Amino acid sequence: MTRTLVVAALVLLGLGGLFLALRPEPTATNDEPREQVHDVEIEDGAMSPAEVSVGQGDQVTLRFTADAPVEVHLHGYDLEEEVEPGEETELSFEAELTGQFEIEDHETEATLGALLVQPR
């Protein structure tokens, strides 16, 4: 019986050691706001990418290019910027509000895409 207990203890110690040696590293969570720069192309009335995702508190810069003149309007943040063909236009802000916000052509009110701000 003593031998069985010793073998069981050694097996448990060995399994514990294997677990510690082979366990996956914990995923690092970065709750710190960061600077986000996204290149956004508007072509034929649609954004590419269609959705831009950022974290709450991030300093965001959207760099727009377009194939036709468009006044970009970011709902929820009430930011607007004229984008001319062949030119790059930047829209910078701090992503304080969470949720999904439409990005539209202000003149036609057509939806171009969306901004998704994830809570931290």
Tab-separated table of N, CA and C in Angstrom:
chain	number	residue	atom	x	y	z
A	1	MET	N	0.824	-1.190	0.000
A	1	MET	CA	0.000	0.000	0.000
A	1	MET	C	0.869	1.255	0.000
A	2	THR	N	1.954	1.245	0.789
A	2	THR	CA	2.850	2.392	0.830
A	2	THR	C	3.456	2.623	-0.543
A	3	ARG	N	3.827	1.532	-1.203
A	3	ARG	CA	4.405	1.653	-2.542
A	3	ARG	C	3.398	2.287	-3.496
A	4	THR	N	2.140	1.922	-3.424
A	4	THR	CA	1.096	2.484	-4.279
A	4	THR	C	0.950	3.977	-4.037
A	5	LEU	N	1.004	4.385	-2.795
A	5	LEU	CA	0.908	5.814	-2.475
A	5	LEU	C	2.104	6.589	-3.015
A	6	VAL	N	3.286	6.009	-2.908
A	6	VAL	CA	4.495	6.669	-3.419
A	6	VAL	C	4.404	6.813	-4.933
A	7	VAL	N	3.995	5.755	-5.621
A	7	VAL	CA	3.857	5.804	-7.085
A	7	VAL	C	2.791	6.828	-7.471
A	8	ALA	N	1.676	6.849	-6.774
A	8	ALA	CA	0.608	7.812	-7.071
A	8	ALA	C	1.102	9.241	-6.853
A	9	ALA	N	1.850	9.451	-5.781
A	9	ALA	CA	2.384	10.790	-5.509
A	9	ALA	C	3.367	11.207	-6.594
A	10	LEU	N	4.230	10.299	-7.023
A	10	LEU	CA	5.191	10.603	-8.092
A	10	LEU	C	4.476	10.904	-9.414
A	11	VAL	N	3.451	10.143	-9.716
A	11	VAL	CA	2.679	10.389	-10.943
A	11	VAL	C	2.021	11.761	-10.880
A	12	LEU	N	1.424	12.093	-9.746
A	12	LEU	CA	0.790	13.406	-9.596
A	12	LEU	C	1.809	14.530	-9.697
A	13	LEU	N	2.973	14.367	-9.095
A	13	LEU	CA	4.030	15.371	-9.200
A	13	LEU	C	4.487	15.524	-10.653
A	14	GLY	N	4.637	14.404	-11.343
A	14	GLY	CA	5.042	14.444	-12.753
A	14	GLY	C	4.003	15.134	-13.617
A	15	LEU	N	2.739	14.821	-13.390
A	15	LEU	CA	1.666	15.471	-14.156
A	15	LEU	C	1.593	16.962	-13.848
A	16	GLY	N	1.776	17.312	-12.573
A	16	GLY	CA	1.782	18.730	-12.192
A	16	GLY	C	2.927	19.469	-12.866
A	17	GLY	N	4.100	18.837	-12.900
A	17	GLY	CA	5.247	19.446	-13.572
A	17	GLY	C	5.001	19.618	-15.060
A	18	LEU	N	4.415	18.605	-15.692
A	18	LEU	CA	4.073	18.715	-17.119
A	18	LEU	C	3.077	19.842	-17.363
A	19	PHE	N	2.090	19.928	-16.492
A	19	PHE	CA	1.103	21.004	-16.645
A	19	PHE	C	1.778	22.364	-16.580
A	20	LEU	N	2.638	22.559	-15.583
A	20	LEU	CA	3.327	23.845	-15.437
A	20	LEU	C	4.237	24.135	-16.625
A	21	ALA	N	4.894	23.114	-17.142
A	21	ALA	CA	5.828	23.314	-18.254
A	21	ALA	C	5.111	23.562	-19.579
A	22	LEU	N	3.963	22.944	-19.766
A	22	LEU	CA	3.289	22.996	-21.069
A	22	LEU	C	2.075	23.908	-21.125
A	23	ARG	N	1.711	24.503	-20.005
A	23	ARG	CA	0.513	25.350	-20.013
A	23	ARG	C	0.740	26.560	-20.927
A	24	PRO	N	-0.324	27.041	-21.569
A	24	PRO	CA	-0.178	28.217	-22.434
A	24	PRO	C	0.093	29.468	-21.607
A	25	GLU	N	0.829	30.381	-22.203
A	25	GLU	CA	1.100	31.658	-21.549
A	25	GLU	C	-0.203	32.436	-21.416
A	26	PRO	N	-0.396	33.135	-20.316
A	26	PRO	CA	-1.608	33.950	-20.201
A	26	PRO	C	-1.600	35.043	-21.262
A	27	THR	N	-2.766	35.298	-21.801
A	27	THR	CA	-2.899	36.335	-22.812
A	27	THR	C	-2.770	37.696	-22.154
A	28	ALA	N	-1.889	38.482	-22.714
A	28	ALA	CA	-1.706	39.834	-22.175
A	28	ALA	C	-2.871	40.698	-22.619
A	29	THR	N	-3.481	41.366	-21.701
A	29	THR	CA	-4.552	42.292	-22.048
A	29	THR	C	-4.015	43.693	-21.910
A	30	ASN	N	-4.167	44.427	-22.965
A	30	ASN	CA	-3.680	45.798	-22.957
A	30	ASN	C	-4.877	46.720	-22.844
A	31	ASP	N	-5.141	47.162	-21.631
A	31	ASP	CA	-6.269	48.054	-21.416
A	31	ASP	C	-5.892	49.510	-21.619
A	32	GLU	N	-4.649	49.743	-21.995
A	32	GLU	CA	-4.199	51.111	-22.216
A	32	GLU	C	-4.691	51.609	-23.568
A	33	PRO	N	-5.209	52.821	-23.631
A	33	PRO	CA	-5.555	53.398	-24.927
A	33	PRO	C	-4.306	53.479	-25.798
A	34	ARG	N	-4.509	53.385	-27.096
A	34	ARG	CA	-3.378	53.461	-28.007
A	34	ARG	C	-3.717	54.307	-29.215
A	35	GLU	N	-2.714	54.618	-29.972
A	35	GLU	CA	-2.913	55.402	-31.188
A	35	GLU	C	-3.261	54.451	-32.322
A	36	GLN	N	-4.342	54.753	-33.012
A	36	GLN	CA	-4.808	53.916	-34.117
A	36	GLN	C	-4.873	54.762	-35.381
A	37	VAL	N	-4.242	54.291	-36.441
A	37	VAL	CA	-4.304	54.965	-37.737
A	37	VAL	C	-4.857	53.960	-38.735
A	38	HIS	N	-5.946	54.337	-39.417
A	38	HIS	CA	-6.587	53.455	-40.391
A	38	HIS	C	-6.696	54.163	-41.732
A	39	ASP	N	-6.238	53.492	-42.775
A	39	ASP	CA	-6.410	53.995	-44.135
A	39	ASP	C	-7.764	53.519	-44.639
A	40	VAL	N	-8.582	54.457	-45.088
A	40	VAL	CA	-9.938	54.153	-45.543
A	40	VAL	C	-10.099	54.690	-46.956
A	41	GLU	N	-10.503	53.816	-47.864
A	41	GLU	CA	-10.722	54.207	-49.255
A	41	GLU	C	-12.224	54.238	-49.530
A	42	ILE	N	-12.676	55.325	-50.140
A	42	ILE	CA	-14.084	55.425	-50.532
A	42	ILE	C	-14.128	55.340	-52.050
A	43	GLU	N	-14.796	54.303	-52.532
A	43	GLU	CA	-14.894	54.079	-53.972
A	43	GLU	C	-16.309	53.635	-54.304
A	44	ASP	N	-16.888	54.272	-55.297
A	44	ASP	CA	-18.267	53.969	-55.718
A	44	ASP	C	-19.241	54.032	-54.541
A	45	GLY	N	-19.042	54.990	-53.645
A	45	GLY	CA	-19.979	55.213	-52.544
A	45	GLY	C	-19.887	54.225	-51.404
A	46	ALA	N	-18.769	53.497	-51.297
A	46	ALA	CA	-18.617	52.537	-50.204
A	46	ALA	C	-17.201	52.617	-49.639
A	47	MET	N	-17.095	52.378	-48.330
A	47	MET	CA	-15.801	52.386	-47.657
A	47	MET	C	-15.132	51.026	-47.737
A	48	SER	N	-13.817	51.060	-47.800
A	48	SER	CA	-13.026	49.847	-47.675
A	48	SER	C	-11.866	50.157	-46.740
A	49	PRO	N	-11.827	49.513	-45.569
A	49	PRO	CA	-12.747	48.497	-45.077
A	49	PRO	C	-14.110	49.099	-44.738
A	50	ALA	N	-15.130	48.243	-44.748
A	50	ALA	CA	-16.497	48.712	-44.488
A	50	ALA	C	-16.699	49.091	-43.022
A	51	GLU	N	-15.884	48.501	-42.139
A	51	GLU	CA	-15.987	48.806	-40.712
A	51	GLU	C	-14.589	48.960	-40.129
A	52	VAL	N	-14.420	49.981	-39.317
A	52	VAL	CA	-13.161	50.222	-38.610
A	52	VAL	C	-13.430	49.997	-37.128
A	53	SER	N	-12.613	49.149	-36.498
A	53	SER	CA	-12.813	48.813	-35.087
A	53	SER	C	-11.655	49.361	-34.254
A	54	VAL	N	-12.008	50.044	-33.151
A	54	VAL	CA	-11.024	50.628	-32.236
A	54	VAL	C	-11.498	50.398	-30.806
A	55	GLY	N	-10.642	50.723	-29.854
A	55	GLY	CA	-10.997	50.601	-28.447
A	55	GLY	C	-11.330	51.953	-27.844
A	56	GLN	N	-12.170	51.924	-26.827
A	56	GLN	CA	-12.548	53.153	-26.125
A	56	GLN	C	-11.296	53.818	-25.563
A	57	GLY	N	-11.193	55.113	-25.770
A	57	GLY	CA	-10.045	55.870	-25.289
A	57	GLY	C	-8.907	55.970	-26.280
A	58	ASP	N	-8.961	55.186	-27.363
A	58	ASP	CA	-7.908	55.251	-28.379
A	58	ASP	C	-7.904	56.606	-29.062
A	59	GLN	N	-6.723	57.049	-29.448
A	59	GLN	CA	-6.584	58.238	-30.289
A	59	GLN	C	-6.628	57.720	-31.723
A	60	VAL	N	-7.672	58.087	-32.456
A	60	VAL	CA	-7.941	57.515	-33.772
A	60	VAL	C	-7.679	58.546	-34.862
A	61	THR	N	-7.016	58.098	-35.917
A	61	THR	CA	-6.871	58.894	-37.128
A	61	THR	C	-7.368	58.048	-38.289
A	62	LEU	N	-8.396	58.545	-38.975
A	62	LEU	CA	-8.892	57.909	-40.192
A	62	LEU	C	-8.328	58.707	-41.358
A	63	ARG	N	-7.572	58.030	-42.237
A	63	ARG	CA	-6.997	58.690	-43.408
A	63	ARG	C	-7.817	58.273	-44.627
A	64	PHE	N	-8.613	59.227	-45.111
A	64	PHE	CA	-9.527	58.958	-46.216
A	64	PHE	C	-8.919	59.320	-47.559
A	65	THR	N	-9.185	58.483	-48.560
A	65	THR	CA	-8.994	58.822	-49.967
A	65	THR	C	-10.302	58.451	-50.657
A	66	ALA	N	-10.609	59.129	-51.768
A	66	ALA	CA	-11.890	58.882	-52.444
A	66	ALA	C	-11.727	59.036	-53.949
A	67	ASP	N	-12.628	58.377	-54.687
A	67	ASP	CA	-12.617	58.492	-56.146
A	67	ASP	C	-13.498	59.638	-56.631
A	68	ALA	N	-14.243	60.250	-55.721
A	68	ALA	CA	-15.111	61.390	-56.052
A	68	ALA	C	-15.199	62.279	-54.813
A	69	PRO	N	-15.518	63.564	-54.986
A	69	PRO	CA	-15.644	64.439	-53.815
A	69	PRO	C	-16.743	63.933	-52.874
A	70	VAL	N	-16.455	63.958	-51.584
A	70	VAL	CA	-17.428	63.504	-50.597
A	70	VAL	C	-17.162	64.233	-49.278
A	71	GLU	N	-18.242	64.595	-48.594
A	71	GLU	CA	-18.114	65.158	-47.257
A	71	GLU	C	-18.434	64.041	-46.270
A	72	VAL	N	-17.397	63.550	-45.611
A	72	VAL	CA	-17.529	62.438	-44.674
A	72	VAL	C	-18.065	62.974	-43.351
A	73	HIS	N	-19.087	62.293	-42.815
A	73	HIS	CA	-19.691	62.681	-41.533
A	73	HIS	C	-19.694	61.459	-40.622
A	74	LEU	N	-19.051	61.594	-39.456
A	74	LEU	CA	-19.025	60.527	-38.463
A	74	LEU	C	-20.094	60.807	-37.419
A	75	HIS	N	-21.178	60.014	-37.460
A	75	HIS	CA	-22.281	60.181	-36.510
A	75	HIS	C	-21.813	59.878	-35.093
A	76	GLY	N	-22.480	60.462	-34.118
A	76	GLY	CA	-22.154	60.249	-32.713
A	76	GLY	C	-21.049	61.169	-32.238
A	77	TYR	N	-20.088	61.404	-33.088
A	77	TYR	CA	-18.994	62.320	-32.778
A	77	TYR	C	-19.198	63.655	-33.487
A	78	ASP	N	-20.152	63.690	-34.412
A	78	ASP	CA	-20.486	64.887	-35.188
A	78	ASP	C	-19.250	65.559	-35.775
A	79	LEU	N	-18.436	64.747	-36.437
A	79	LEU	CA	-17.246	65.252	-37.116
A	79	LEU	C	-17.462	65.170	-38.618
A	80	GLU	N	-17.021	66.179	-39.320
A	80	GLU	CA	-17.161	66.218	-40.779
A	80	GLU	C	-15.845	66.640	-41.396
A	81	GLU	N	-15.585	66.111	-42.594
A	81	GLU	CA	-14.371	66.470	-43.310
A	81	GLU	C	-14.604	66.275	-44.804
A	82	GLU	N	-14.173	67.253	-45.592
A	82	GLU	CA	-14.255	67.162	-47.058
A	82	GLU	C	-13.117	66.285	-47.569
A	83	VAL	N	-13.442	65.354	-48.451
A	83	VAL	CA	-12.432	64.501	-49.074
A	83	VAL	C	-12.490	64.747	-50.578
A	84	GLU	N	-11.349	65.101	-51.149
A	84	GLU	CA	-11.256	65.369	-52.587
A	84	GLU	C	-10.498	64.228	-53.264
A	85	PRO	N	-10.878	63.888	-54.504
A	85	PRO	CA	-10.174	62.825	-55.225
A	85	PRO	C	-8.682	63.147	-55.351
A	86	GLY	N	-7.865	62.121	-55.190
A	86	GLY	CA	-6.425	62.286	-55.324
A	86	GLY	C	-5.741	62.893	-54.116
A	87	GLU	N	-6.500	63.232	-53.080
A	87	GLU	CA	-5.928	63.818	-51.868
A	87	GLU	C	-6.257	62.928	-50.670
A	88	GLU	N	-5.363	62.961	-49.689
A	88	GLU	CA	-5.610	62.233	-48.444
A	88	GLU	C	-6.104	63.223	-47.397
A	89	THR	N	-7.210	62.872	-46.743
A	89	THR	CA	-7.795	63.736	-45.716
A	89	THR	C	-7.842	62.968	-44.406
A	90	GLU	N	-7.365	63.601	-43.339
A	90	GLU	CA	-7.347	62.950	-42.027
A	90	GLU	C	-8.459	63.473	-41.129
A	91	LEU	N	-9.064	62.548	-40.407
A	91	LEU	CA	-10.068	62.863	-39.393
A	91	LEU	C	-9.546	62.251	-38.093
A	92	SER	N	-9.167	63.087	-37.121
A	92	SER	CA	-8.574	62.604	-35.870
A	92	SER	C	-9.463	62.954	-34.683
A	93	PHE	N	-9.544	62.015	-33.724
A	93	PHE	CA	-10.390	62.214	-32.546
A	93	PHE	C	-10.043	61.160	-31.505
A	94	GLU	N	-10.504	61.393	-30.272
A	94	GLU	CA	-10.396	60.393	-29.222
A	94	GLU	C	-11.708	59.621	-29.168
A	95	ALA	N	-11.619	58.305	-29.214
A	95	ALA	CA	-12.803	57.444	-29.229
A	95	ALA	C	-13.358	57.304	-27.813
A	96	GLU	N	-14.100	58.308	-27.368
A	96	GLU	CA	-14.646	58.306	-26.005
A	96	GLU	C	-15.959	57.539	-25.904
A	97	LEU	N	-16.785	57.619	-26.943
A	97	LEU	CA	-18.099	56.974	-26.939
A	97	LEU	C	-17.977	55.557	-27.479
A	98	THR	N	-18.701	54.604	-26.853
A	98	THR	CA	-18.674	53.230	-27.347
A	98	THR	C	-19.917	52.951	-28.179
A	99	GLY	N	-19.806	51.961	-29.051
A	99	GLY	CA	-20.919	51.564	-29.897
A	99	GLY	C	-20.523	51.565	-31.360
A	100	GLN	N	-21.541	51.431	-32.202
A	100	GLN	CA	-21.324	51.448	-33.650
A	100	GLN	C	-21.865	52.763	-34.200
A	101	PHE	N	-21.036	53.453	-34.978
A	101	PHE	CA	-21.373	54.773	-35.491
A	101	PHE	C	-21.260	54.778	-37.012
A	102	GLU	N	-22.326	55.266	-37.658
A	102	GLU	CA	-22.318	55.346	-39.117
A	102	GLU	C	-21.347	56.412	-39.594
A	103	ILE	N	-20.704	56.108	-40.695
A	103	ILE	CA	-19.921	57.091	-41.430
A	103	ILE	C	-20.672	57.276	-42.736
A	104	GLU	N	-21.095	58.509	-43.004
A	104	GLU	CA	-21.949	58.727	-44.165
A	104	GLU	C	-21.443	59.872	-45.021
A	105	ASP	N	-21.965	59.896	-46.246
A	105	ASP	CA	-21.784	61.041	-47.139
A	105	ASP	C	-22.764	62.094	-46.635
A	106	HIS	N	-22.249	63.174	-46.092
A	106	HIS	CA	-23.103	64.173	-45.440
A	106	HIS	C	-24.112	64.787	-46.409
A	107	GLU	N	-23.709	64.974	-47.650
A	107	GLU	CA	-24.600	65.622	-48.615
A	107	GLU	C	-25.759	64.720	-49.027
A	108	THR	N	-25.465	63.450	-49.331
A	108	THR	CA	-26.517	62.541	-49.800
A	108	THR	C	-27.121	61.709	-48.668
A	109	GLU	N	-26.478	61.720	-47.496
A	109	GLU	CA	-26.876	60.924	-46.335
A	109	GLU	C	-26.764	59.423	-46.584
A	110	ALA	N	-26.001	59.037	-47.612
A	110	ALA	CA	-25.771	57.619	-47.897
A	110	ALA	C	-24.723	57.075	-46.926
A	111	THR	N	-24.987	55.898	-46.390
A	111	THR	CA	-24.037	55.261	-45.479
A	111	THR	C	-22.851	54.734	-46.269
A	112	LEU	N	-21.652	55.114	-45.828
A	112	LEU	CA	-20.417	54.662	-46.468
A	112	LEU	C	-19.825	53.464	-45.733
A	113	GLY	N	-19.962	53.452	-44.411
A	113	GLY	CA	-19.390	52.400	-43.584
A	113	GLY	C	-19.679	52.681	-42.125
A	114	ALA	N	-18.863	52.101	-41.240
A	114	ALA	CA	-19.127	52.252	-39.801
A	114	ALA	C	-17.832	52.261	-38.998
A	115	LEU	N	-17.917	52.903	-37.841
A	115	LEU	CA	-16.861	52.884	-36.832
A	115	LEU	C	-17.408	52.101	-35.646
A	116	LEU	N	-16.665	51.103	-35.193
A	116	LEU	CA	-17.053	50.316	-34.026
A	116	LEU	C	-16.059	50.622	-32.910
A	117	VAL	N	-16.564	51.159	-31.792
A	117	VAL	CA	-15.720	51.482	-30.639
A	117	VAL	C	-16.065	50.498	-29.524
A	118	GLN	N	-15.103	49.624	-29.203
A	118	GLN	CA	-15.286	48.592	-28.180
A	118	GLN	C	-14.963	49.162	-26.798
A	119	PRO	N	-15.769	48.854	-25.779
A	119	PRO	CA	-15.439	49.311	-24.424
A	119	PRO	C	-14.185	48.610	-23.907
A	120	ARG	N	-13.466	49.281	-23.026
A	120	ARG	CA	-12.258	48.681	-22.410
A	120	ARG	C	-12.630	48.066	-21.077
